[in-house]
Short mmCIF file of C-alpha atoms and ligand atoms in Angstrom, two decimals:
data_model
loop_
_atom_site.label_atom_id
_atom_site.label_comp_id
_atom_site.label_asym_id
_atom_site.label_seq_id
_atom_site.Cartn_x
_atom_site.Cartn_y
_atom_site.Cartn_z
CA UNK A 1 96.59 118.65 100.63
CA UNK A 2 99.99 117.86 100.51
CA UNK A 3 100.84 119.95 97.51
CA UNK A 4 99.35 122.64 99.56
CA UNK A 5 102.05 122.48 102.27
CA UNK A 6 99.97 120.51 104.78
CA UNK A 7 101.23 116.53 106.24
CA UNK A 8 98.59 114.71 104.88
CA UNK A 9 98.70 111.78 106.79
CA UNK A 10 94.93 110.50 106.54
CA UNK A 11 95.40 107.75 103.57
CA UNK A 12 97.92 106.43 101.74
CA UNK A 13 95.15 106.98 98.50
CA UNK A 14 96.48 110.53 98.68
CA UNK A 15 99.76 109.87 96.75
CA UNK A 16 100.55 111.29 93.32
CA UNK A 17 101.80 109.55 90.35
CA UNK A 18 105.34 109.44 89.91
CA UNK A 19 106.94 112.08 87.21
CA UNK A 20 108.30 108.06 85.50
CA UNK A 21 104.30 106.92 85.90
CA UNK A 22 103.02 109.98 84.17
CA UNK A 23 105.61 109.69 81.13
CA UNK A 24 104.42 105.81 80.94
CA UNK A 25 100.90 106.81 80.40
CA UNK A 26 101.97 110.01 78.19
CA UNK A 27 103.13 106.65 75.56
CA UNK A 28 101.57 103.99 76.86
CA UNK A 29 100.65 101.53 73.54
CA UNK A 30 96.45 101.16 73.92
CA UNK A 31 93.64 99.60 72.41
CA UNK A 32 90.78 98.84 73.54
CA UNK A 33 90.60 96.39 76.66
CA UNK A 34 87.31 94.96 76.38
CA UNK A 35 88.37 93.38 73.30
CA UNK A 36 91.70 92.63 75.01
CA UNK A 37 93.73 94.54 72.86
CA UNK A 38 95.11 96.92 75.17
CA UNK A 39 98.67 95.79 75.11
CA UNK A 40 99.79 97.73 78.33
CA UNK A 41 96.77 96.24 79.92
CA UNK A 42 97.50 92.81 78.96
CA UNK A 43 101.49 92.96 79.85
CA UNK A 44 100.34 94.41 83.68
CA UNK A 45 98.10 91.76 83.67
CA UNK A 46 100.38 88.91 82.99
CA UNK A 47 102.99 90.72 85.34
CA UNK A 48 100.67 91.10 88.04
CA UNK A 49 99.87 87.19 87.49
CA UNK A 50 103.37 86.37 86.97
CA UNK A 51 104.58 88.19 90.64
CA UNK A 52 101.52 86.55 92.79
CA UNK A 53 102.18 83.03 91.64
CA UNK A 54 98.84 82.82 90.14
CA UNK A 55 97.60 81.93 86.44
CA UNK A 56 95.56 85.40 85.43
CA UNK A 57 94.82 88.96 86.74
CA UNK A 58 92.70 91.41 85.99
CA UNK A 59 92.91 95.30 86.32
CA UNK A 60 89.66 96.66 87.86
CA UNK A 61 88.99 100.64 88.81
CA UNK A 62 89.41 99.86 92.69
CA UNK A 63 90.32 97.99 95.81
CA UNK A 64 85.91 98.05 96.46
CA UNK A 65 85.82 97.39 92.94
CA UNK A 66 88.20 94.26 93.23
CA UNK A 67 86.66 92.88 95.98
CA UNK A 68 83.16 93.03 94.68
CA UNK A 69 83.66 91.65 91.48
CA UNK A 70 85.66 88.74 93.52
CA UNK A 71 82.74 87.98 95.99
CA UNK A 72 80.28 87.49 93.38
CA UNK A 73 82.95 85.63 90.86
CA UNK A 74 83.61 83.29 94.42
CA UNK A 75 79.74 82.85 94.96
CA UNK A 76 75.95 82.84 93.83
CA UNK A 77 73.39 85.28 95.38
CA UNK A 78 72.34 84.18 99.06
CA UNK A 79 75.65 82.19 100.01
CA UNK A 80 76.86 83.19 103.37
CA UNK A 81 80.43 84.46 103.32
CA UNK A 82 82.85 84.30 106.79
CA UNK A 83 84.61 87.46 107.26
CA UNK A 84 86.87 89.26 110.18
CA UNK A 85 84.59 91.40 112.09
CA UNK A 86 86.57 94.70 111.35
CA UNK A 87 87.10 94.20 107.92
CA UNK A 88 87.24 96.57 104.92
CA UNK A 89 84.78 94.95 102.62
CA UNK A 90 82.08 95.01 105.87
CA UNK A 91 82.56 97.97 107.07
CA UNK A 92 83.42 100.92 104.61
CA UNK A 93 82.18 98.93 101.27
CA UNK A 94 78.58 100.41 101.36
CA UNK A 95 77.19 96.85 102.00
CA UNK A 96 77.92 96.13 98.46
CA UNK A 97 78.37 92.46 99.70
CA UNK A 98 74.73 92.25 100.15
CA UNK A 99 73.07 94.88 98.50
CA UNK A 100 74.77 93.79 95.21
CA UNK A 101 76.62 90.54 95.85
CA UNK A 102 73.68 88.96 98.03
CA UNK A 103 75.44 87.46 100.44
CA UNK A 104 74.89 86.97 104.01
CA UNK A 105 78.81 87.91 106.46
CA UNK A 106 79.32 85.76 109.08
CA UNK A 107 81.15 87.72 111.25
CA UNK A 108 84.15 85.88 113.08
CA UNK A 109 86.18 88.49 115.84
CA UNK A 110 89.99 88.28 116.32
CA UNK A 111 92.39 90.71 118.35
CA UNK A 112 95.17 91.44 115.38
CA UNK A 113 92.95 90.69 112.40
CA UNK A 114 94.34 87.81 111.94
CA UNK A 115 91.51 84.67 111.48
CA UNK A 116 91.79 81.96 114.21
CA UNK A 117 91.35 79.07 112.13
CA UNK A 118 89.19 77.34 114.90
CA UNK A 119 86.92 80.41 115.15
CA UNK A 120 86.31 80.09 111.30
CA UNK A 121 85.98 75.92 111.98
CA UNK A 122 83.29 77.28 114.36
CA UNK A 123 81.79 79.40 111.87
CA UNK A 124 81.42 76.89 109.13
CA UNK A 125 78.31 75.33 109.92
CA UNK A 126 76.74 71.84 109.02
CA UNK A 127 75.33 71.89 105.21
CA UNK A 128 71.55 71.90 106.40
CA UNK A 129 68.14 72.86 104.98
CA UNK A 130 67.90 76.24 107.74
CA UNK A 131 71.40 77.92 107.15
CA UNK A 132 72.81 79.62 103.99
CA UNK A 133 74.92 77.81 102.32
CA UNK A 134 79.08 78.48 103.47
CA UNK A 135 81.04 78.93 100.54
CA UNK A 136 83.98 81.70 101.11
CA UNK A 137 86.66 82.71 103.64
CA UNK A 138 87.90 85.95 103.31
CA UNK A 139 90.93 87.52 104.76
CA UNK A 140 92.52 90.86 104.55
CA UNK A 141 96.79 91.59 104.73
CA UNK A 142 97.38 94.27 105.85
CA UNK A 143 94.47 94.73 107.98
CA UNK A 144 93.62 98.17 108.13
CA UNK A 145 90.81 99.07 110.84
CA UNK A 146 93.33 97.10 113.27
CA UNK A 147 96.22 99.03 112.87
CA UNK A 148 98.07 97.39 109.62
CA UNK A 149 98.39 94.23 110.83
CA UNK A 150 100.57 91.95 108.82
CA UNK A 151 99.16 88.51 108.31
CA UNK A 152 101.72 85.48 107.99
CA UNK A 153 102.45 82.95 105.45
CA UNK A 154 101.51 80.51 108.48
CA UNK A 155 97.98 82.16 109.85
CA UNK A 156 97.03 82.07 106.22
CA UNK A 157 97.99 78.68 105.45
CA UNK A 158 96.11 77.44 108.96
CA UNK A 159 92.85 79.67 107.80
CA UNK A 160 93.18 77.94 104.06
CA UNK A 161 93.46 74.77 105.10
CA UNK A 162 90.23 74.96 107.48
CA UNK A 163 88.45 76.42 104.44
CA UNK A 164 90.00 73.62 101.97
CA UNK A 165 89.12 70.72 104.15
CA UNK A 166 85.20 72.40 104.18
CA UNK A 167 84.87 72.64 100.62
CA UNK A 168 84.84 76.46 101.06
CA UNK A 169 86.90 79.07 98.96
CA UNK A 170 90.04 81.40 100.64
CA UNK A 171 89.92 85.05 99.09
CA UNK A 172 92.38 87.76 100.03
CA UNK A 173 91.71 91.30 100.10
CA UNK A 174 95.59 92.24 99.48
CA UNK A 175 94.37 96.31 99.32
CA UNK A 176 98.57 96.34 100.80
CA UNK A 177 99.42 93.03 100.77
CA UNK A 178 102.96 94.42 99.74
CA UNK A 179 103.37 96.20 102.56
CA UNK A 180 102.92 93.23 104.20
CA UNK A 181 105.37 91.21 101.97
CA UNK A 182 107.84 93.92 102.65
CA UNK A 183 107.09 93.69 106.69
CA UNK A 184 107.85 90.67 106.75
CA UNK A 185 110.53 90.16 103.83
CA UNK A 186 108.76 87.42 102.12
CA UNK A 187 108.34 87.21 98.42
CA UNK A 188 104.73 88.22 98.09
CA UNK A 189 104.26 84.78 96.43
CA UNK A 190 104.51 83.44 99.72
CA UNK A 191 100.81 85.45 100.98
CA UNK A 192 99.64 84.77 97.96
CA UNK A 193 100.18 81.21 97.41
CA UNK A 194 97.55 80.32 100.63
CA UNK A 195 94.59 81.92 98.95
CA UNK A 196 92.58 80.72 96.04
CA UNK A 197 92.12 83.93 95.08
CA UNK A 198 92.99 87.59 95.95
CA UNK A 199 93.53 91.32 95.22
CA UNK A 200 95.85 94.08 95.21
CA UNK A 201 95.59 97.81 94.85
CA UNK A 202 97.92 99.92 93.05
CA UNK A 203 96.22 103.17 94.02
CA UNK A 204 97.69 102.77 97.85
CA UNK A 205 101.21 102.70 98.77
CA UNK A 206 102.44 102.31 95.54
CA UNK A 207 101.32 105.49 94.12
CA UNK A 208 99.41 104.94 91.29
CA UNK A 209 96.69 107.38 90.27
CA UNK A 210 93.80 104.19 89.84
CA UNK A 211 93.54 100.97 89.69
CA UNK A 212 93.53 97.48 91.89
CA UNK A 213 94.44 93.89 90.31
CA UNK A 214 92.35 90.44 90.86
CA UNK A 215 94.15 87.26 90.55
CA UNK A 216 93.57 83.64 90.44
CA UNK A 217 93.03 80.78 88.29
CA UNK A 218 92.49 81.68 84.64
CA UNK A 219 88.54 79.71 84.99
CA UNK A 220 88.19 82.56 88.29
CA UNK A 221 89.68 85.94 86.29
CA UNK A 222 87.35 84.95 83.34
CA UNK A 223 84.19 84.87 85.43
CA UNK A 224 85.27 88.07 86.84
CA UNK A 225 86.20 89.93 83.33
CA UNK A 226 82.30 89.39 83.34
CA UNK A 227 81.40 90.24 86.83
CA UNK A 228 83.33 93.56 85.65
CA UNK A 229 81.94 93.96 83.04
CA UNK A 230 78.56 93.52 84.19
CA UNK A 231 79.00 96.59 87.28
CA UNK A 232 80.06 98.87 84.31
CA UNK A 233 83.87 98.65 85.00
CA UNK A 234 84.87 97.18 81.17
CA UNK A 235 87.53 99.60 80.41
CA UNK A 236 88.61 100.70 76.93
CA UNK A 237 92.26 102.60 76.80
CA UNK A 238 92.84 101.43 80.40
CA UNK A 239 96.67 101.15 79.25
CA UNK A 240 96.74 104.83 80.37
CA UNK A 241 96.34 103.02 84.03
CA UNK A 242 97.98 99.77 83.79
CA UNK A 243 101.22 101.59 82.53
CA UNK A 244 101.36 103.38 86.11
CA UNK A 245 100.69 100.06 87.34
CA UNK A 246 103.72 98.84 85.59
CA UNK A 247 106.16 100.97 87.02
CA UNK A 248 104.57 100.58 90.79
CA UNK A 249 105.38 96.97 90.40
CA UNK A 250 108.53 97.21 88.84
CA UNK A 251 109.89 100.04 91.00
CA UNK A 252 107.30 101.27 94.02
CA UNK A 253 107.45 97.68 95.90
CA UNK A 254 110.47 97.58 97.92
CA UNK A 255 109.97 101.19 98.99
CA UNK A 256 106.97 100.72 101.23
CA UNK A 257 109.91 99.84 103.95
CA UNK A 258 110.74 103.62 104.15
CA UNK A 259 106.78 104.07 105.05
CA UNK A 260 107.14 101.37 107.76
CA UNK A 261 110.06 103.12 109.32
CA UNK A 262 108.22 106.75 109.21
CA UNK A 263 105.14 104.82 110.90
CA UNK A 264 107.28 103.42 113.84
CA UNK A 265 109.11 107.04 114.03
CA UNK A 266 105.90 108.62 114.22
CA UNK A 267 104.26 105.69 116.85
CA UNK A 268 107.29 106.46 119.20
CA UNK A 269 106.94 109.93 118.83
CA UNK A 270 103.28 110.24 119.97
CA UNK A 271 103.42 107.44 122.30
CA UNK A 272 105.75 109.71 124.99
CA UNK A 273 102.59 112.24 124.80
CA UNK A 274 100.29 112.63 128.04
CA UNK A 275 96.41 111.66 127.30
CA UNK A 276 97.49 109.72 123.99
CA UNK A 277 97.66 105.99 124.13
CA UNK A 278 99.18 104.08 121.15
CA UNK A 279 99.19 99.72 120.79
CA UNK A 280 103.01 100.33 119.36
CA UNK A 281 102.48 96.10 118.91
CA UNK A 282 99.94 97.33 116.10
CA UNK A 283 102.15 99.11 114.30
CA UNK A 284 103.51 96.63 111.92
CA UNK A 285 103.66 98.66 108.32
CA UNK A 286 102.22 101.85 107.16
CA UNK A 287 99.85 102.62 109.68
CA UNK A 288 99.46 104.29 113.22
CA UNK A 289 96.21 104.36 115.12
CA UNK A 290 96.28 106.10 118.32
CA UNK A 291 93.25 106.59 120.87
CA UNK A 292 92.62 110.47 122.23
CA UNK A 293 90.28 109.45 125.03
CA UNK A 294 92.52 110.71 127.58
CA UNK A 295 92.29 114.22 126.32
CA UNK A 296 88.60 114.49 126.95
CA UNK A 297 87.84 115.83 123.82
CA UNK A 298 85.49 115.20 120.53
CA UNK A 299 87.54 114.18 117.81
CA UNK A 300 86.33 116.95 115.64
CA UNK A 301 87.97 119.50 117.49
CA UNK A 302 91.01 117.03 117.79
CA UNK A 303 91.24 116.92 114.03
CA UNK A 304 90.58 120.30 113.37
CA UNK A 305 93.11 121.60 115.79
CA UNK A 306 95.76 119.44 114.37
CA UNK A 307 94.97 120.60 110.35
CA UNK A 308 95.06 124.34 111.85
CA UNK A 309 98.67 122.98 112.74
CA UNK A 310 99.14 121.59 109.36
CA UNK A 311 98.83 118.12 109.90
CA UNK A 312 95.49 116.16 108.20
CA UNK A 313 94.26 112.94 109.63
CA UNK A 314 91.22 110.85 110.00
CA UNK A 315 89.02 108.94 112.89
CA UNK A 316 88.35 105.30 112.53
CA UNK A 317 86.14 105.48 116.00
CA UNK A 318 85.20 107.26 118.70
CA UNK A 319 88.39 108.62 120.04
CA UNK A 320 90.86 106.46 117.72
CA UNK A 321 92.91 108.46 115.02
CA UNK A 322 94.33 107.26 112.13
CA UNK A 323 97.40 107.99 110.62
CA UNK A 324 99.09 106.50 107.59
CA UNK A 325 102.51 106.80 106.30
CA UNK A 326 103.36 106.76 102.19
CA UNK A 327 105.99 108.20 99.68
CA UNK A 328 105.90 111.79 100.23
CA UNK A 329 105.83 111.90 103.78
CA UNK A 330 109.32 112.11 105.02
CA UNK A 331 111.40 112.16 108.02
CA UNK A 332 110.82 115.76 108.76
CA UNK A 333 107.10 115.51 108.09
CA UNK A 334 106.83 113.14 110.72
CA UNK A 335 109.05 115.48 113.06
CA UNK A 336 106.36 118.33 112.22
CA UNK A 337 103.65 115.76 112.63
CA UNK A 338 104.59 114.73 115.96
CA UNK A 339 105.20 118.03 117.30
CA UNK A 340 101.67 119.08 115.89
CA UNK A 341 99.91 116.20 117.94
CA UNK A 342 102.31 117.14 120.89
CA UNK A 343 100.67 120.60 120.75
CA UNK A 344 97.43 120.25 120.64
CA UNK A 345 97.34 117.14 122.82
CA UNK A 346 99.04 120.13 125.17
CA UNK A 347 96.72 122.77 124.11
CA UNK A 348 93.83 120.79 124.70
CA UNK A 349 95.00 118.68 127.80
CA UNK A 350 94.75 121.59 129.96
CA UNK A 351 91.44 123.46 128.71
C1 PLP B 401 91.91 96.74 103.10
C2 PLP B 401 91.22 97.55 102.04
N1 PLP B 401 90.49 96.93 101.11
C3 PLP B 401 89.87 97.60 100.13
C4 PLP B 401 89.96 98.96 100.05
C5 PLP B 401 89.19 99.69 98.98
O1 PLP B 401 89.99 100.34 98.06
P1 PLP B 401 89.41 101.57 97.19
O2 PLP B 401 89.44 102.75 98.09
O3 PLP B 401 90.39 101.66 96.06
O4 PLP B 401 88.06 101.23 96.74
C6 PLP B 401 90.71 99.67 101.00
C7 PLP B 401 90.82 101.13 100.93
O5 PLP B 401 91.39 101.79 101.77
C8 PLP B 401 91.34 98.95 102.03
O6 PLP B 401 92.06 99.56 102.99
#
């Protein structure tokens, strides 16, 4: 939509490849992956592992992809596994959790998607004969469906230890975790280094065309070169990925702060507007959600009004519209963004 003239601002999915990313597939050395010998897999591999602290990575087709193939590498069929109650692998992962993985969530609610570590002590019931057995914590950083949240170094370590001291396993869906390394200008090490495991994608803010990255201990990323292989995702020439993935890690990482700074422009902008209501606390990186109830009107119309404007976005709930920031989208995009919303908040305000 973008290339089309309009300010996509629905997913940070929608970037393009760089003009440097596509050159870096156009020669990217292959070979075939599932017999490792796809040096530009391997090398994005060992930087991936190399920049998260961690002994191995794998690349996998997607962020569900990543965290699938990291539930059931973290589990066995019928294992209950404690998750925040708006996260992305519960809501918007087609149940894949259970329907493929087998596992029971244990829902555990916070306010900033951020785990209370007693909540999840709560949640971690006694080993008994009745209950499924506990075996994983999961987190996500950022945490999309509230807002982007960034979670600390210090909320993670808390969460990790609870899990440690239970004999259960700390996974983090990382989808942005370095947006959230950039929010909060620590090396990304530092988010990492509190969860056993954990994944990043490098289809999001960093622009790459496909691909996510697992990481972990080398015993974790070999039971999940299986688990990949086994939901059909063994790649051959993936190099023609992993190159892209090489330059977003080498070059697309400290960027993301431009995105934060277009999100807050954008927040401010929208939050002056009558019948729109925006949590500017929420808006930490890339993200804006902003709640419409006070124009009286079904988001349908909302959205459709806004893309006759030029402006494409997306509901996450009744009455709560998502917007997300990424390379591409400008200063003066969010100027025309903010000036859509202002008119048909108007427009529709007084019908
Ligand atoms: C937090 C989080 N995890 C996982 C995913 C899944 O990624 P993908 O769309 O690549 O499957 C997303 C996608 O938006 C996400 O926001």
């Amino acid at each position: 939509m973008q290339s089309k003239g309009f300010v996509d601002l629905r997913s940070d999915t929608v970037t393009l490849p760089t003009e440097e990313m596509l050159e870096a597939m156009r020669h990217a050395e292959l070979g075939d992956d599932v017999f490792r010998e796809d040096p530009t897999v391997n090398r994005l591999e060992e930087m991936a592992a190399e920049r998260m602290g961690k002994e191995a990575a794998l690349l996998v087709t997607s962020g569900t992809q990543a965290n699938l193939v990291s539930l059931m590498s973290n589990t066995r069929r019928g294992e209950l596994v404690i998750l925040e109650a708006e996260s992305h692998m519960y809501w918007y992962e087609v149940g894949g959790l259970s329907a493929i993985a087998g596992l029971l969530p244990w829902l555990v609610r916070s306010s900033f998607g951020a785990l209370d570590p007693r909540a999840v002590e709560a949640a971690i019931r006694p080993r008994n004969i009745h209950f499924p057995e506990p075996n994983l914590v999961c987190v996500e950083n950022t945490h999309n469906r509230h807002g982007g949240t960034v979670i600390t170094p210090k909320q993670l370590q808390a969460v990790g230890e609870v899990a440690e001291a239970h004999g259960l396993r700390f996974y983090m869906d990382g989808a942005r975790v370095f947006n959230a390394a950039v929010a909060l200008k620590v090396d990304v090490k530092e988010l990492a280094r509190h969860a056993d495991s954990l994944m990043f994608c490098l289809s999001k803010g960093l622009s790459c065309p496909v691909g996510s990255v697992v990481v972990g201990t080398r015993d974790f990323v070999d039971r999940a070169r299986r688990v990949r292989k086994v939901l059909g995702g063994g790649m051959r020439q993936a190099g023609v990925i992993a190159a892209a993935g090489i330059v977003a890690l080498e070059k697309m990482v400290d960027r993301l702060g431009e995105d934060h700074v277009n999100a807050r422009r954008l927040a401010e902008g929208i939050a002056k507007l009558k019948g729109i209501a925006v949590d500017i606390e929420r808006v930490q990186t890339n993200m804006v959600i902003f709640d419409i109830s006070g124009l009286g009107v079904a988001d349908d119309v909302f959205l459709s009004r806004l893309r006759e404007k030029g402006v494409c976005a997306l509901t996450i709930a009744p009455n709560r519209v998502r917007l997300v920031t990424h390379r591409g989208i400008e200063k003066e995009h969010v100027a025309k963004a903010v000036a859509a919303i202002a008119d048909v908040a108007d427009e529709l305000g007084r019908v």
